[in-house]
PDB file of C-alpha atoms in Angstrom:
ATOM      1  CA  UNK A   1      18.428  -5.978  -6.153  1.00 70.00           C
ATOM      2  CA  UNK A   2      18.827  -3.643  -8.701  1.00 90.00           C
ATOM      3  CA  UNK A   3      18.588   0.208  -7.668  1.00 91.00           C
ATOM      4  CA  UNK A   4      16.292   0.704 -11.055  1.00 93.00           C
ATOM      5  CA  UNK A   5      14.137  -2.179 -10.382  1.00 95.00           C
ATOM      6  CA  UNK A   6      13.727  -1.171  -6.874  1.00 95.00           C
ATOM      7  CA  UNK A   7      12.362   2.545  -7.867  1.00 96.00           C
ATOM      8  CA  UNK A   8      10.171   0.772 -10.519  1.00 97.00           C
ATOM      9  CA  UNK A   9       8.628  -1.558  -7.566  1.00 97.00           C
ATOM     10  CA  UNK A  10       8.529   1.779  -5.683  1.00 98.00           C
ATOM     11  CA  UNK A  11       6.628   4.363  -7.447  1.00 98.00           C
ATOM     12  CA  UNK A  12       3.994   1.422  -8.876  1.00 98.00           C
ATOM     13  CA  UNK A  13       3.469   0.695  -5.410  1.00 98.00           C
ATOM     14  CA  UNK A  14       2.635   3.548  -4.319  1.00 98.00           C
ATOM     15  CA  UNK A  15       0.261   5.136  -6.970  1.00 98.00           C
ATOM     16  CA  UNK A  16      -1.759   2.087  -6.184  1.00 97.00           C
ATOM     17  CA  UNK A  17      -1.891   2.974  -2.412  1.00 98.00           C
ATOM     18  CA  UNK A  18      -2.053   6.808  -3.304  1.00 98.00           C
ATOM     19  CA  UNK A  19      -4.879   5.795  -5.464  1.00 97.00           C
ATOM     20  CA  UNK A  20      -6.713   3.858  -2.793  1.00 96.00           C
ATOM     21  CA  UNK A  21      -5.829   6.169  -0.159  1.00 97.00           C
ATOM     22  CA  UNK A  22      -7.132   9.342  -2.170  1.00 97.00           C
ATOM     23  CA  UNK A  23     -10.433   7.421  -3.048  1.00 97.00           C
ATOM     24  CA  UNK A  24     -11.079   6.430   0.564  1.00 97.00           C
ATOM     25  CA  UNK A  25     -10.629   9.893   2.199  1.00 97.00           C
ATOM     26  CA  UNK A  26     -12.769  11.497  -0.357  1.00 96.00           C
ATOM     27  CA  UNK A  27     -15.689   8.961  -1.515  1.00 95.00           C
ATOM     28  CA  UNK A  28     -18.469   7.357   0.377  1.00 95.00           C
ATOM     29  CA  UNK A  29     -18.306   3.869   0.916  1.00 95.00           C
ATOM     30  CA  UNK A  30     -21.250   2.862  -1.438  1.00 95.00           C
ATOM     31  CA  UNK A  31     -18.992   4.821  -4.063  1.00 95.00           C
ATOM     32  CA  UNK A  32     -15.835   2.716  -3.050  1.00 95.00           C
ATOM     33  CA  UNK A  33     -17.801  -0.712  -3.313  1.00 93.00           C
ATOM     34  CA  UNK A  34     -18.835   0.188  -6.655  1.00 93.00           C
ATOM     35  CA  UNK A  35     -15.569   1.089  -7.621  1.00 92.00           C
ATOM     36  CA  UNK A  36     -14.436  -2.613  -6.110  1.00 89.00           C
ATOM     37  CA  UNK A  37     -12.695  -1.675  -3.168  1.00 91.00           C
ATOM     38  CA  UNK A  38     -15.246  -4.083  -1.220  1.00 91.00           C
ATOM     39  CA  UNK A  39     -12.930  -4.382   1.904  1.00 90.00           C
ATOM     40  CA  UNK A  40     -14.585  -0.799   3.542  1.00 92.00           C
ATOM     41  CA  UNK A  41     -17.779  -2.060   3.293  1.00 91.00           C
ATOM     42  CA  UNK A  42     -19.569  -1.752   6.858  1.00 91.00           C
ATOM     43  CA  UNK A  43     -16.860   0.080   8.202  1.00 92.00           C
ATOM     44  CA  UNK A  44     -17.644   3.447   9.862  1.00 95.00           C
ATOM     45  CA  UNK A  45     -16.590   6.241   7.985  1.00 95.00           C
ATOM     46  CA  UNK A  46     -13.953   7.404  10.126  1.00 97.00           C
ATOM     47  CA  UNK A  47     -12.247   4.438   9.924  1.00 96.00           C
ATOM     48  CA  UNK A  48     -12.463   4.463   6.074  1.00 96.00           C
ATOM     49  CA  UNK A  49     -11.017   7.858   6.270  1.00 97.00           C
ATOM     50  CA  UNK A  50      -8.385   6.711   8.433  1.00 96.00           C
ATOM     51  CA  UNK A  51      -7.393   3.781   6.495  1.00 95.00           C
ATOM     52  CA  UNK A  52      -7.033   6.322   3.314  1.00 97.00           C
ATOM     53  CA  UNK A  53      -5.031   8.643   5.143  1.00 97.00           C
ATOM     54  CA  UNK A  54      -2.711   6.202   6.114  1.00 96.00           C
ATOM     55  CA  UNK A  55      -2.356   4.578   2.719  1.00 97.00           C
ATOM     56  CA  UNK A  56      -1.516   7.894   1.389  1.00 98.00           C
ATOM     57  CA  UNK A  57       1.288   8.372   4.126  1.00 98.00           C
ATOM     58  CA  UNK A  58       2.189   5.046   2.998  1.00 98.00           C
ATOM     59  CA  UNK A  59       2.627   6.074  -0.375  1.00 98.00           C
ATOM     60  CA  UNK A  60       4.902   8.941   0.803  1.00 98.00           C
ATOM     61  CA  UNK A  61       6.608   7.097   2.777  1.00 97.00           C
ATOM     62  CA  UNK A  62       7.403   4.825   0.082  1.00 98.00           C
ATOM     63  CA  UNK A  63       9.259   7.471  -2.364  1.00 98.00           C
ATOM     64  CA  UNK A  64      10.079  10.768   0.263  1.00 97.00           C
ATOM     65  CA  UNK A  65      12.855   9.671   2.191  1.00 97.00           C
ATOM     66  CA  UNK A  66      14.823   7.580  -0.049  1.00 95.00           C
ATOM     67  CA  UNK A  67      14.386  10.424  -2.837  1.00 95.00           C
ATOM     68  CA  UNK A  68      15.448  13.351  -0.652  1.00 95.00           C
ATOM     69  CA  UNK A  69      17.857  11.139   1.546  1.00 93.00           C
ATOM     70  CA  UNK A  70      15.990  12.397   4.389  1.00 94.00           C
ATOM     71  CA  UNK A  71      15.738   9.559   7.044  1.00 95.00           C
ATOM     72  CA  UNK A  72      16.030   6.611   3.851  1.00 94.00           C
ATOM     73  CA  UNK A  73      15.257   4.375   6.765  1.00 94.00           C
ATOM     74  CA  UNK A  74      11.701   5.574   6.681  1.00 96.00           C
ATOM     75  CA  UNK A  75      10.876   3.572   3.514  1.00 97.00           C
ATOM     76  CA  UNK A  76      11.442  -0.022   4.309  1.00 97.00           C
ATOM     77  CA  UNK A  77       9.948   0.914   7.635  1.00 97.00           C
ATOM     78  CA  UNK A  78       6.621   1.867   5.285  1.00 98.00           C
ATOM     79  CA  UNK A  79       6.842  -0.405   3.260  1.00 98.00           C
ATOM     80  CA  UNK A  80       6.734  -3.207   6.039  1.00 97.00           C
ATOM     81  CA  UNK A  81       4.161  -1.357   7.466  1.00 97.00           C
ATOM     82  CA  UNK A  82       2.013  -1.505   4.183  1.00 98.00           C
ATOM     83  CA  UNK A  83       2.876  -4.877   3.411  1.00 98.00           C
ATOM     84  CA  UNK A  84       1.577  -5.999   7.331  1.00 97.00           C
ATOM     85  CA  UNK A  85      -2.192  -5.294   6.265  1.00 95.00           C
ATOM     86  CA  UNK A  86      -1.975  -7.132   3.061  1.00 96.00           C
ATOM     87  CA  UNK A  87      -3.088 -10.193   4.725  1.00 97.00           C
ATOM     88  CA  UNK A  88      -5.614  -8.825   6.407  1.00 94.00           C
ATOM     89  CA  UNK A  89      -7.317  -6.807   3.359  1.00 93.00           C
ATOM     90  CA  UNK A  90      -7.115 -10.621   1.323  1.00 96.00           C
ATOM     91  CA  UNK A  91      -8.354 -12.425   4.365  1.00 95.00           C
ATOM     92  CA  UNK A  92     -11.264 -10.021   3.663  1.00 93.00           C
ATOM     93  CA  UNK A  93     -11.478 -10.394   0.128  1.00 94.00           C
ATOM     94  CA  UNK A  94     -11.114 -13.931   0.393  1.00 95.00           C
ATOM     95  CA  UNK A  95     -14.210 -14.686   2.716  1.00 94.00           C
ATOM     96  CA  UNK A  96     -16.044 -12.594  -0.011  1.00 92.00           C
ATOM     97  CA  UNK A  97     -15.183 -14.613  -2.590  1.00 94.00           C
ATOM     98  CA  UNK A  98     -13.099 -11.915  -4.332  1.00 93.00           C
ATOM     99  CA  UNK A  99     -10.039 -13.797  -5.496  1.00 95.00           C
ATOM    100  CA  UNK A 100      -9.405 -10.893  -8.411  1.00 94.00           C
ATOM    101  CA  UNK A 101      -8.981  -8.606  -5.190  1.00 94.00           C
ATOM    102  CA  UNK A 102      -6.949 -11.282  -3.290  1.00 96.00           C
ATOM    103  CA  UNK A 103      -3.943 -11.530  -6.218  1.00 97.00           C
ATOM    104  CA  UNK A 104      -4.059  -7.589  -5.983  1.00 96.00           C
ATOM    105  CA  UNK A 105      -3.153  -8.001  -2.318  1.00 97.00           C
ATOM    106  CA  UNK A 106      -0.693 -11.020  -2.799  1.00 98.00           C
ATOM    107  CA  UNK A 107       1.216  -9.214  -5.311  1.00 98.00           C
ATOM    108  CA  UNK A 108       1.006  -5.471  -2.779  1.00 98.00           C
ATOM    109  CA  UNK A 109       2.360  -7.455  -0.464  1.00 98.00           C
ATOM    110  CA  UNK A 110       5.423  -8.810  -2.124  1.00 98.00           C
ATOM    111  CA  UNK A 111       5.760  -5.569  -4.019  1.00 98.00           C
ATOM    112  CA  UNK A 112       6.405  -4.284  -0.313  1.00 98.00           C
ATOM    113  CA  UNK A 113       8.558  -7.024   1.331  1.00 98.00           C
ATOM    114  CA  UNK A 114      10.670  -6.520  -2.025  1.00 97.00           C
ATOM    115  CA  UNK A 115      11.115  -3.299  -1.321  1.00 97.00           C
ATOM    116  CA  UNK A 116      12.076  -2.917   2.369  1.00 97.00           C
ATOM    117  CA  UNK A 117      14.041  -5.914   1.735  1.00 96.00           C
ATOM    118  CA  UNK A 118      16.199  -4.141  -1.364  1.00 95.00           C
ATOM    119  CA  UNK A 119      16.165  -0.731   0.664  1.00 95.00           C
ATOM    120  CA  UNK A 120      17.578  -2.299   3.696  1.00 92.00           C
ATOM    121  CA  UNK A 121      20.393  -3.542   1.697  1.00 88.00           C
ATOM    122  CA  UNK A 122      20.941  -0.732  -0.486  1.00 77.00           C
ATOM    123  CA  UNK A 123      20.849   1.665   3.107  1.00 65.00           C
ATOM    124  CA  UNK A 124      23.626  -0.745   4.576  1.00 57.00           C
TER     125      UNK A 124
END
């Protein structure tokens, strides 16, 4: 895959999960349902903090460490990581009836496998 595409993939994936990690470890949960992200909604609040935390260190993950060739492994290793609870947030989405939110995590999730795929070959 190309190295251009690859970065393109890369930095639109994660503002999304920057976005939607930033939002979760700052807002309420009533605020995050009403922005759509219906998926925290019953969760405690440390959990919802959690998740957003992670996404963000997700999102690092996703640019740091091929960008400053420091440990480029890191980045499919994130990106797998990010793409594993995909299916989970659209199984979510899915029993709610939510199948705007469901594409969004169909098309994270490829995004992802995409991208450790192309970084593991571009790394070798």
């Amino acid at each position: 895959m190309n190295n251009i595409i690859l970065w393109v993939l890369q930095v639109v994936t994660a503002i999304v999960f920057l976005y939607s990690g930033i939002c979760k470890s700052l807002l309420p949960e009533r605020v995050l349902v009403a922005k759509g992200q219906t998926g925290v909604e019953g969760l405690p609040a440390l959990f919802i903090k959690f998740i957003g935390v992670s996404e963000i260190a997700g999102a690092a993950g996703l640019i740091a460490p091929v960008y400053f060739y420091i440990m480029p492994w890191l980045t499919p290793v994130a990106a797998f990581c990010l793409a594993f609870i995909m299916p989970f947030a659209a199984s979510i989405h899915y029993k709610r009836n939510e199948p705007k939110n469901v594409l969004t995590n169909i098309i994270l999730f490829l995004f992802c496998i995409l991208i450790a795929c192309g970084r593991l070959s571009f790394n070798s």
